[in-house]
PDB file of C-alpha atoms and ligand atoms in Angstrom:
ATOM      1  CA  MET E 421      -4.902 -10.712  -9.780  1.00 98.00           C
ATOM      2  CA  LYS E 422      -2.934 -12.152  -6.862  1.00 98.00           C
ATOM      3  CA  PHE E 423      -2.262 -10.380  -3.560  1.00 98.00           C
ATOM      4  CA  THR E 424       0.575 -11.582  -1.318  1.00 98.00           C
ATOM      5  CA  TYR E 425       0.916 -10.045   2.133  1.00 98.00           C
ATOM      6  CA  PHE E 426       4.322  -9.408   3.721  1.00 98.00           C
ATOM      7  CA  GLY E 427       3.116  -7.658   6.883  1.00 98.00           C
ATOM      8  CA  GLN E 428       2.319  -4.063   7.932  1.00 98.00           C
ATOM      9  CA  SER E 429       1.490  -2.352   4.593  1.00 98.00           C
ATOM     10  CA  CYS E 430       3.831  -4.368   2.407  1.00 99.00           C
ATOM     11  CA  PHE E 431       2.244  -6.496  -0.288  1.00 99.00           C
ATOM     12  CA  LEU E 432       2.773  -7.702  -3.818  1.00 98.00           C
ATOM     13  CA  LEU E 433       0.198  -7.507  -6.608  1.00 98.00           C
ATOM     14  CA  GLU E 434       0.756  -9.900  -9.511  1.00 98.00           C
ATOM     15  CA  TRP E 435      -1.105 -10.317 -12.736  1.00 98.00           C
ATOM     16  CA  GLY E 436      -0.082 -11.172 -16.304  1.00 96.00           C
ATOM     17  CA  GLN E 437       3.554 -10.186 -16.666  1.00 97.00           C
ATOM     18  CA  TYR E 438       3.451  -7.621 -13.838  1.00 98.00           C
ATOM     19  CA  LYS E 439       4.716  -7.727 -10.269  1.00 98.00           C
ATOM     20  CA  ILE E 440       4.174  -4.596  -8.225  1.00 98.00           C
ATOM     21  CA  LEU E 441       5.455  -4.362  -4.658  1.00 99.00           C
ATOM     22  CA  PHE E 442       4.124  -1.789  -2.193  1.00 99.00           C
ATOM     23  CA  ASP E 443       5.732  -0.147   0.858  1.00 99.00           C
ATOM     24  CA  PRO E 444       8.600  -2.572   1.554  1.00 98.00           C
ATOM     25  CA  PHE E 445       8.958  -3.142   5.296  1.00 98.00           C
ATOM     26  CA  ILE E 446       9.750  -6.748   6.125  1.00 98.00           C
ATOM     27  CA  SER E 447      13.144  -7.365   7.774  1.00 98.00           C
ATOM     28  CA  PRO E 448      12.504  -5.233  10.922  1.00 98.00           C
ATOM     29  CA  ASN E 449       9.066  -6.856  11.445  1.00 98.00           C
ATOM     30  CA  PRO E 450       9.202  -9.798  13.894  1.00 98.00           C
ATOM     31  CA  LEU E 451       5.801 -10.962  12.577  1.00 98.00           C
ATOM     32  CA  ALA E 452       7.354 -11.367   9.094  1.00 98.00           C
ATOM     33  CA  LYS E 453      10.431 -13.381  10.173  1.00 98.00           C
ATOM     34  CA  HIS E 454       9.426 -16.250   7.865  1.00 98.00           C
ATOM     35  CA  ILE E 455       9.518 -14.047   4.737  1.00 98.00           C
ATOM     36  CA  HIS E 456      12.698 -14.418   2.680  1.00 97.00           C
ATOM     37  CA  ILE E 457      13.227 -11.056   1.091  1.00 97.00           C
ATOM     38  CA  ASN E 458      15.867 -12.500  -1.250  1.00 98.00           C
ATOM     39  CA  ASP E 459      13.052 -14.344  -3.073  1.00 97.00           C
ATOM     40  CA  ILE E 460      10.977 -11.236  -3.785  1.00 98.00           C
ATOM     41  CA  GLN E 461      10.786 -10.070  -7.383  1.00 98.00           C
ATOM     42  CA  ALA E 462       9.192  -6.858  -8.629  1.00 98.00           C
ATOM     43  CA  ASP E 463       9.011  -4.721 -11.758  1.00 98.00           C
ATOM     44  CA  TYR E 464       7.800  -1.701  -9.824  1.00 99.00           C
ATOM     45  CA  ILE E 465       7.916  -0.654  -6.176  1.00 99.00           C
ATOM     46  CA  LEU E 466       5.264   1.864  -5.152  1.00 99.00           C
ATOM     47  CA  VAL E 467       5.953   3.863  -2.001  1.00 99.00           C
ATOM     48  CA  SER E 468       3.151   5.779  -0.268  1.00 99.00           C
ATOM     49  CA  HIS E 469       5.266   7.869   2.115  1.00 98.00           C
ATOM     50  CA  GLY E 470       8.612   8.091   3.868  1.00 98.00           C
ATOM     51  CA  HIS E 471       8.005   6.471   7.249  1.00 98.00           C
ATOM     52  CA  GLU E 472      10.261   3.627   8.351  1.00 98.00           C
ATOM     53  CA  ASP E 473       7.402   1.110   8.442  1.00 98.00           C
ATOM     54  CA  HIS E 474       6.928   1.659   4.678  1.00 98.00           C
ATOM     55  CA  ILE E 475      10.492   1.968   3.378  1.00 98.00           C
ATOM     56  CA  ALA E 476      12.839   0.006   5.671  1.00 98.00           C
ATOM     57  CA  ASP E 477      13.693  -2.488   2.906  1.00 98.00           C
ATOM     58  CA  LEU E 478      13.211  -0.107  -0.010  1.00 98.00           C
ATOM     59  CA  LEU E 479      16.848   0.342  -1.021  1.00 98.00           C
ATOM     60  CA  THR E 480      17.676  -3.344  -0.497  1.00 98.00           C
ATOM     61  CA  LEU E 481      14.726  -4.549  -2.553  1.00 98.00           C
ATOM     62  CA  ALA E 482      15.136  -1.870  -5.216  1.00 98.00           C
ATOM     63  CA  ARG E 483      18.763  -2.886  -5.730  1.00 98.00           C
ATOM     64  CA  GLN E 484      17.856  -6.589  -5.664  1.00 98.00           C
ATOM     65  CA  THR E 485      14.977  -6.309  -8.138  1.00 98.00           C
ATOM     66  CA  GLN E 486      16.119  -3.283 -10.171  1.00 98.00           C
ATOM     67  CA  ALA E 487      12.441  -2.286 -10.088  1.00 98.00           C
ATOM     68  CA  VAL E 488      11.288   1.192 -11.027  1.00 98.00           C
ATOM     69  CA  VAL E 489      10.363   2.975  -7.810  1.00 99.00           C
ATOM     70  CA  ILE E 490       7.306   5.203  -8.099  1.00 99.00           C
ATOM     71  CA  SER E 491       6.730   7.637  -5.261  1.00 98.00           C
ATOM     72  CA  ASN E 492       6.502  11.331  -4.581  1.00 98.00           C
ATOM     73  CA  PHE E 493       9.199  13.629  -5.917  1.00 98.00           C
ATOM     74  CA  GLU E 494      11.025  14.005  -2.594  1.00 98.00           C
ATOM     75  CA  ILE E 495      11.291  10.269  -1.857  1.00 98.00           C
ATOM     76  CA  CYS E 496      12.495   9.593  -5.418  1.00 98.00           C
ATOM     77  CA  THR E 497      15.074  12.364  -5.090  1.00 98.00           C
ATOM     78  CA  TRP E 498      16.234  10.874  -1.768  1.00 98.00           C
ATOM     79  CA  LEU E 499      16.660   7.477  -3.479  1.00 98.00           C
ATOM     80  CA  GLY E 500      18.644   9.152  -6.249  1.00 97.00           C
ATOM     81  CA  LYS E 501      21.001  10.548  -3.616  1.00 96.00           C
ATOM     82  CA  GLN E 502      21.617   6.975  -2.370  1.00 95.00           C
ATOM     83  CA  GLY E 503      22.682   6.092  -5.911  1.00 97.00           C
ATOM     84  CA  TYR E 504      19.467   4.412  -7.044  1.00 98.00           C
ATOM     85  CA  ASP E 505      18.170   5.957 -10.227  1.00 97.00           C
ATOM     86  CA  HIS E 506      15.422   3.635 -11.507  1.00 98.00           C
ATOM     87  CA  ILE E 507      12.871   6.099 -10.242  1.00 98.00           C
ATOM     88  CA  HIS E 508       9.678   7.669 -11.474  1.00 98.00           C
ATOM     89  CA  PRO E 509       8.734  10.705  -9.379  1.00 98.00           C
ATOM     90  CA  MET E 510       5.118  11.802  -9.243  1.00 98.00           C
ATOM     91  CA  ASN E 511       3.049  14.309  -7.416  1.00 98.00           C
ATOM     92  CA  PHE E 512      -0.708  14.116  -6.993  1.00 98.00           C
ATOM     93  CA  GLY E 513      -1.988  13.389 -10.465  1.00 98.00           C
ATOM     94  CA  ASN E 514      -2.060  10.494 -12.878  1.00 98.00           C
ATOM     95  CA  ARG E 515      -0.012   8.839 -15.561  1.00 98.00           C
ATOM     96  CA  THR E 516      -0.399   5.801 -17.791  1.00 98.00           C
ATOM     97  CA  PHE E 517       2.248   3.104 -17.351  1.00 98.00           C
ATOM     98  CA  ASP E 518       2.563  -0.250 -19.153  1.00 98.00           C
ATOM     99  CA  PHE E 519       0.599  -1.932 -16.313  1.00 98.00           C
ATOM    100  CA  GLY E 520      -2.287   0.552 -16.465  1.00 98.00           C
ATOM    101  CA  LYS E 521      -3.287   3.994 -15.326  1.00 98.00           C
ATOM    102  CA  LEU E 522      -1.915   5.111 -11.976  1.00 98.00           C
ATOM    103  CA  HIS E 523      -3.283   7.951  -9.852  1.00 98.00           C
ATOM    104  CA  PHE E 524      -1.176   9.199  -6.950  1.00 98.00           C
ATOM    105  CA  VAL E 525      -3.731  10.630  -4.542  1.00 98.00           C
ATOM    106  CA  PRO E 526      -3.475  12.520  -1.232  1.00 98.00           C
ATOM    107  CA  ALA E 527      -3.457  10.813   2.171  1.00 98.00           C
ATOM    108  CA  GLN E 528      -3.999  12.653   5.466  1.00 98.00           C
ATOM    109  CA  HIS E 529      -0.804  11.754   7.316  1.00 98.00           C
ATOM    110  CA  SER E 530       2.879  12.831   7.436  1.00 98.00           C
ATOM    111  CA  SER E 531       5.927  11.604   5.528  1.00 98.00           C
ATOM    112  CA  GLY E 532       9.314  12.446   7.134  1.00 97.00           C
ATOM    113  CA  LEU E 533      12.117  10.087   6.125  1.00 98.00           C
ATOM    114  CA  PRO E 534      13.939   8.081   8.852  1.00 96.00           C
ATOM    115  CA  ASP E 535      17.155  10.149   8.467  1.00 96.00           C
ATOM    116  CA  GLY E 536      15.212  13.379   9.012  1.00 96.00           C
ATOM    117  CA  SER E 537      15.027  14.318   5.311  1.00 96.00           C
ATOM    118  CA  TYR E 538      11.830  15.931   4.075  1.00 97.00           C
ATOM    119  CA  GLY E 539       9.665  13.152   2.649  1.00 98.00           C
ATOM    120  CA  GLY E 540       7.162  15.221   0.677  1.00 98.00           C
ATOM    121  CA  ASN E 541       3.449  14.615   0.953  1.00 98.00           C
ATOM    122  CA  PRO E 542       2.003  11.229   1.921  1.00 98.00           C
ATOM    123  CA  GLY E 543      -0.237   9.571  -0.625  1.00 98.00           C
ATOM    124  CA  GLY E 544      -2.083   6.534  -1.854  1.00 99.00           C
ATOM    125  CA  PHE E 545      -2.457   4.881  -5.241  1.00 99.00           C
ATOM    126  CA  VAL E 546      -5.338   4.035  -7.548  1.00 99.00           C
ATOM    127  CA  LEU E 547      -4.367   1.458 -10.180  1.00 98.00           C
ATOM    128  CA  ALA E 548      -6.685   0.888 -13.109  1.00 98.00           C
ATOM    129  CA  THR E 549      -5.551  -2.325 -14.799  1.00 98.00           C
ATOM    130  CA  GLU E 550      -6.867  -4.902 -17.239  1.00 97.00           C
ATOM    131  CA  GLU E 551      -7.429  -7.268 -14.309  1.00 97.00           C
ATOM    132  CA  GLY E 552      -9.219  -4.865 -12.017  1.00 97.00           C
ATOM    133  CA  ASN E 553      -9.048  -1.553 -10.224  1.00 98.00           C
ATOM    134  CA  ILE E 554      -7.255  -1.276  -6.908  1.00 98.00           C
ATOM    135  CA  TYR E 555      -7.089   1.526  -4.354  1.00 99.00           C
ATOM    136  CA  TYR E 556      -4.326   1.430  -1.750  1.00 99.00           C
ATOM    137  CA  SER E 557      -4.857   4.401   0.547  1.00 99.00           C
ATOM    138  CA  GLY E 558      -1.462   4.409   2.266  1.00 98.00           C
ATOM    139  CA  ASP E 559      -1.536   5.613   5.867  1.00 98.00           C
ATOM    140  CA  THR E 560      -4.473   7.961   6.246  1.00 98.00           C
ATOM    141  CA  CYS E 561      -7.362   8.891   8.440  1.00 98.00           C
ATOM    142  CA  LEU E 562     -10.837   9.140   6.958  1.00 98.00           C
ATOM    143  CA  SER E 563     -10.690  11.773   4.272  1.00 97.00           C
ATOM    144  CA  MET E 564     -13.221  13.489   2.037  1.00 97.00           C
ATOM    145  CA  GLU E 565     -10.683  13.048  -0.774  1.00 97.00           C
ATOM    146  CA  MET E 566     -11.969   9.470  -1.031  1.00 98.00           C
ATOM    147  CA  LEU E 567     -15.252  10.806  -2.405  1.00 98.00           C
ATOM    148  CA  LEU E 568     -13.486  11.649  -5.661  1.00 98.00           C
ATOM    149  CA  ILE E 569     -12.233   8.133  -6.404  1.00 98.00           C
ATOM    150  CA  PRO E 570     -15.461   6.645  -7.860  1.00 98.00           C
ATOM    151  CA  ARG E 571     -15.626   9.638 -10.188  1.00 98.00           C
ATOM    152  CA  TYR E 572     -12.775   8.142 -12.230  1.00 98.00           C
ATOM    153  CA  ALA E 573     -12.350   4.505 -11.109  1.00 98.00           C
ATOM    154  CA  ASP E 574     -14.759   1.735 -10.186  1.00 98.00           C
ATOM    155  CA  ILE E 575     -12.786   0.087  -7.396  1.00 98.00           C
ATOM    156  CA  ASP E 576     -12.795  -3.704  -7.101  1.00 98.00           C
ATOM    157  CA  THR E 577     -10.497  -3.955  -4.082  1.00 98.00           C
ATOM    158  CA  ALA E 578      -9.549  -1.272  -1.547  1.00 99.00           C
ATOM    159  CA  ILE E 579      -6.490  -1.945   0.601  1.00 99.00           C
ATOM    160  CA  LEU E 580      -6.938   0.145   3.743  1.00 99.00           C
ATOM    161  CA  PRO E 581      -5.229   0.541   7.123  1.00 99.00           C
ATOM    162  CA  ILE E 582      -7.323  -0.833   9.988  1.00 98.00           C
ATOM    163  CA  GLY E 583      -5.004  -0.592  13.008  1.00 98.00           C
ATOM    164  CA  GLY E 584      -6.148   2.820  14.251  1.00 98.00           C
ATOM    165  CA  ASN E 585      -3.947   5.205  16.275  1.00 98.00           C
ATOM    166  CA  PHE E 586      -1.819   6.355  13.296  1.00 98.00           C
ATOM    167  CA  THR E 587      -4.530   5.736  10.671  1.00 98.00           C
ATOM    168  CA  MET E 588      -8.142   4.701  10.239  1.00 98.00           C
ATOM    169  CA  ASP E 589      -9.425   1.760  12.216  1.00 98.00           C
ATOM    170  CA  ALA E 590     -11.862  -0.889  10.969  1.00 98.00           C
ATOM    171  CA  SER E 591     -15.000   1.111  11.817  1.00 98.00           C
ATOM    172  CA  GLU E 592     -13.630   4.087   9.932  1.00 98.00           C
ATOM    173  CA  ALA E 593     -12.683   1.866   6.999  1.00 98.00           C
ATOM    174  CA  VAL E 594     -16.374   0.925   6.794  1.00 98.00           C
ATOM    175  CA  ILE E 595     -17.244   4.650   6.598  1.00 98.00           C
ATOM    176  CA  ALA E 596     -14.448   5.152   4.056  1.00 98.00           C
ATOM    177  CA  ASN E 597     -16.041   2.546   1.845  1.00 98.00           C
ATOM    178  CA  GLU E 598     -19.258   4.572   1.709  1.00 98.00           C
ATOM    179  CA  MET E 599     -17.102   6.983  -0.310  1.00 98.00           C
ATOM    180  CA  ILE E 600     -14.815   4.532  -2.134  1.00 98.00           C
ATOM    181  CA  LYS E 601     -17.555   2.001  -2.971  1.00 98.00           C
ATOM    182  CA  ALA E 602     -15.142  -0.913  -3.349  1.00 98.00           C
ATOM    183  CA  ASP E 603     -16.482  -4.469  -3.740  1.00 98.00           C
ATOM    184  CA  LYS E 604     -13.972  -5.802  -1.235  1.00 98.00           C
ATOM    185  CA  ILE E 605     -11.627  -4.487   1.458  1.00 98.00           C
ATOM    186  CA  ILE E 606      -8.259  -5.898   2.494  1.00 99.00           C
ATOM    187  CA  GLY E 607      -7.048  -4.655   5.885  1.00 99.00           C
ATOM    188  CA  VAL E 608      -3.384  -3.744   6.423  1.00 99.00           C
ATOM    189  CA  HIS E 609      -1.314  -1.735   8.963  1.00 98.00           C
ATOM    190  CA  PHE E 610      -2.306  -3.764  12.036  1.00 98.00           C
ATOM    191  CA  ASP E 611      -0.590  -5.789  14.819  1.00 98.00           C
ATOM    192  CA  THR E 612       2.993  -4.737  13.959  1.00 98.00           C
ATOM    193  CA  PHE E 613       3.310  -2.530  17.072  1.00 96.00           C
ATOM    194  CA  GLY E 614       1.421  -2.380  20.355  1.00 97.00           C
ATOM    195  CA  TYR E 615      -0.288   0.832  19.283  1.00 98.00           C
ATOM    196  CA  ILE E 616      -2.005  -0.911  16.365  1.00 98.00           C
ATOM    197  CA  GLU E 617      -2.818  -4.346  17.744  1.00 98.00           C
ATOM    198  CA  ILE E 618      -6.352  -5.389  16.857  1.00 98.00           C
ATOM    199  CA  ASP E 619      -8.858  -8.016  17.922  1.00 98.00           C
ATOM    200  CA  HIS E 620      -9.184 -10.144  14.772  1.00 98.00           C
ATOM    201  CA  GLN E 621     -12.645 -11.538  15.500  1.00 98.00           C
ATOM    202  CA  ALA E 622     -14.079  -8.144  16.456  1.00 98.00           C
ATOM    203  CA  THR E 623     -12.542  -6.623  13.325  1.00 98.00           C
ATOM    204  CA  LYS E 624     -14.061  -9.260  11.054  1.00 98.00           C
ATOM    205  CA  LYS E 625     -17.440  -8.723  12.722  1.00 98.00           C
ATOM    206  CA  ILE E 626     -17.328  -4.976  12.009  1.00 98.00           C
ATOM    207  CA  PHE E 627     -17.128  -5.678   8.264  1.00 98.00           C
ATOM    208  CA  GLU E 628     -19.588  -8.564   8.469  1.00 98.00           C
ATOM    209  CA  ASP E 629     -22.153  -6.312  10.192  1.00 98.00           C
ATOM    210  CA  ALA E 630     -21.611  -3.717   7.450  1.00 98.00           C
ATOM    211  CA  GLN E 631     -22.058  -6.462   4.824  1.00 98.00           C
ATOM    212  CA  ILE E 632     -18.691  -5.700   3.270  1.00 98.00           C
ATOM    213  CA  GLU E 633     -16.531  -8.506   1.885  1.00 98.00           C
ATOM    214  CA  PHE E 634     -13.339  -8.337   3.942  1.00 98.00           C
ATOM    215  CA  ILE E 635      -9.963 -10.051   3.932  1.00 98.00           C
ATOM    216  CA  LEU E 636      -7.700  -9.963   6.986  1.00 98.00           C
ATOM    217  CA  PRO E 637      -4.516 -11.155   5.274  1.00 98.00           C
ATOM    218  CA  GLU E 638      -1.973 -13.562   6.750  1.00 98.00           C
ATOM    219  CA  ILE E 639       1.714 -12.770   6.364  1.00 98.00           C
ATOM    220  CA  GLY E 640       3.239 -14.915   3.638  1.00 98.00           C
ATOM    221  CA  ARG E 641      -0.125 -16.014   2.235  1.00 98.00           C
ATOM    222  CA  GLN E 642      -1.315 -15.287  -1.286  1.00 98.00           C
ATOM    223  CA  VAL E 643      -4.970 -14.676  -2.114  1.00 98.00           C
ATOM    224  CA  SER E 644      -6.773 -14.130  -5.410  1.00 98.00           C
ATOM    225  CA  ILE E 645      -8.623 -10.835  -5.537  1.00 97.00           C
TER     226      ILE E 645
HETATM  227 NI1   NI R 443       3.137   6.444   8.297  1.00 56.07          NI
HETATM  228 MN1   MN R 444       2.733   3.428   8.748  1.00 56.07          MN
END
């Protein structure tokens, strides 16, 4: 499976015939100026919650790719009102898609949409696929909910926020992994704003000291996971 980072919590997972984009926020991000959003392709776009830094390019990229957008019921309904109807609303639960089994799981956060509309509950996703099991937590603090994940999925890679302030930081991501038990962590949701700027070396050392394989992704770079 390939992971391409587009900044903040936006990334693309690719394997076999599938391209799944998460939380599209690229064009307002000065750190992602070198990303050409016109080149992005996706079959599905998964949206964790309604905040601007997760959906700024959602309508543009949905229309461009004609991807099926999977998110909570309220965000899908909001998209429908903008005239985009390739949507698959979920609430916390699971469903089998062509790419594998998808759980939409709770996150401890908020989810208001930028125009003030109610954005439903914030969440994260567990994907069980033929090429590995992925957990993307969305924006969340440490949560006991994470204890449940290994009960139904053996996670290969957990994609977790590490910027602090609005979410977990790196030290808390280490604690989170005592519950998630992933083989590898990819950090997201850092450096985009002053509130979430991190010291890269200190962050890497936190995971090194905990003996957890860790990737601090670079915007525009693709890694195999
Ligand atoms: Ni948020
Ligand atoms: Mn966020």
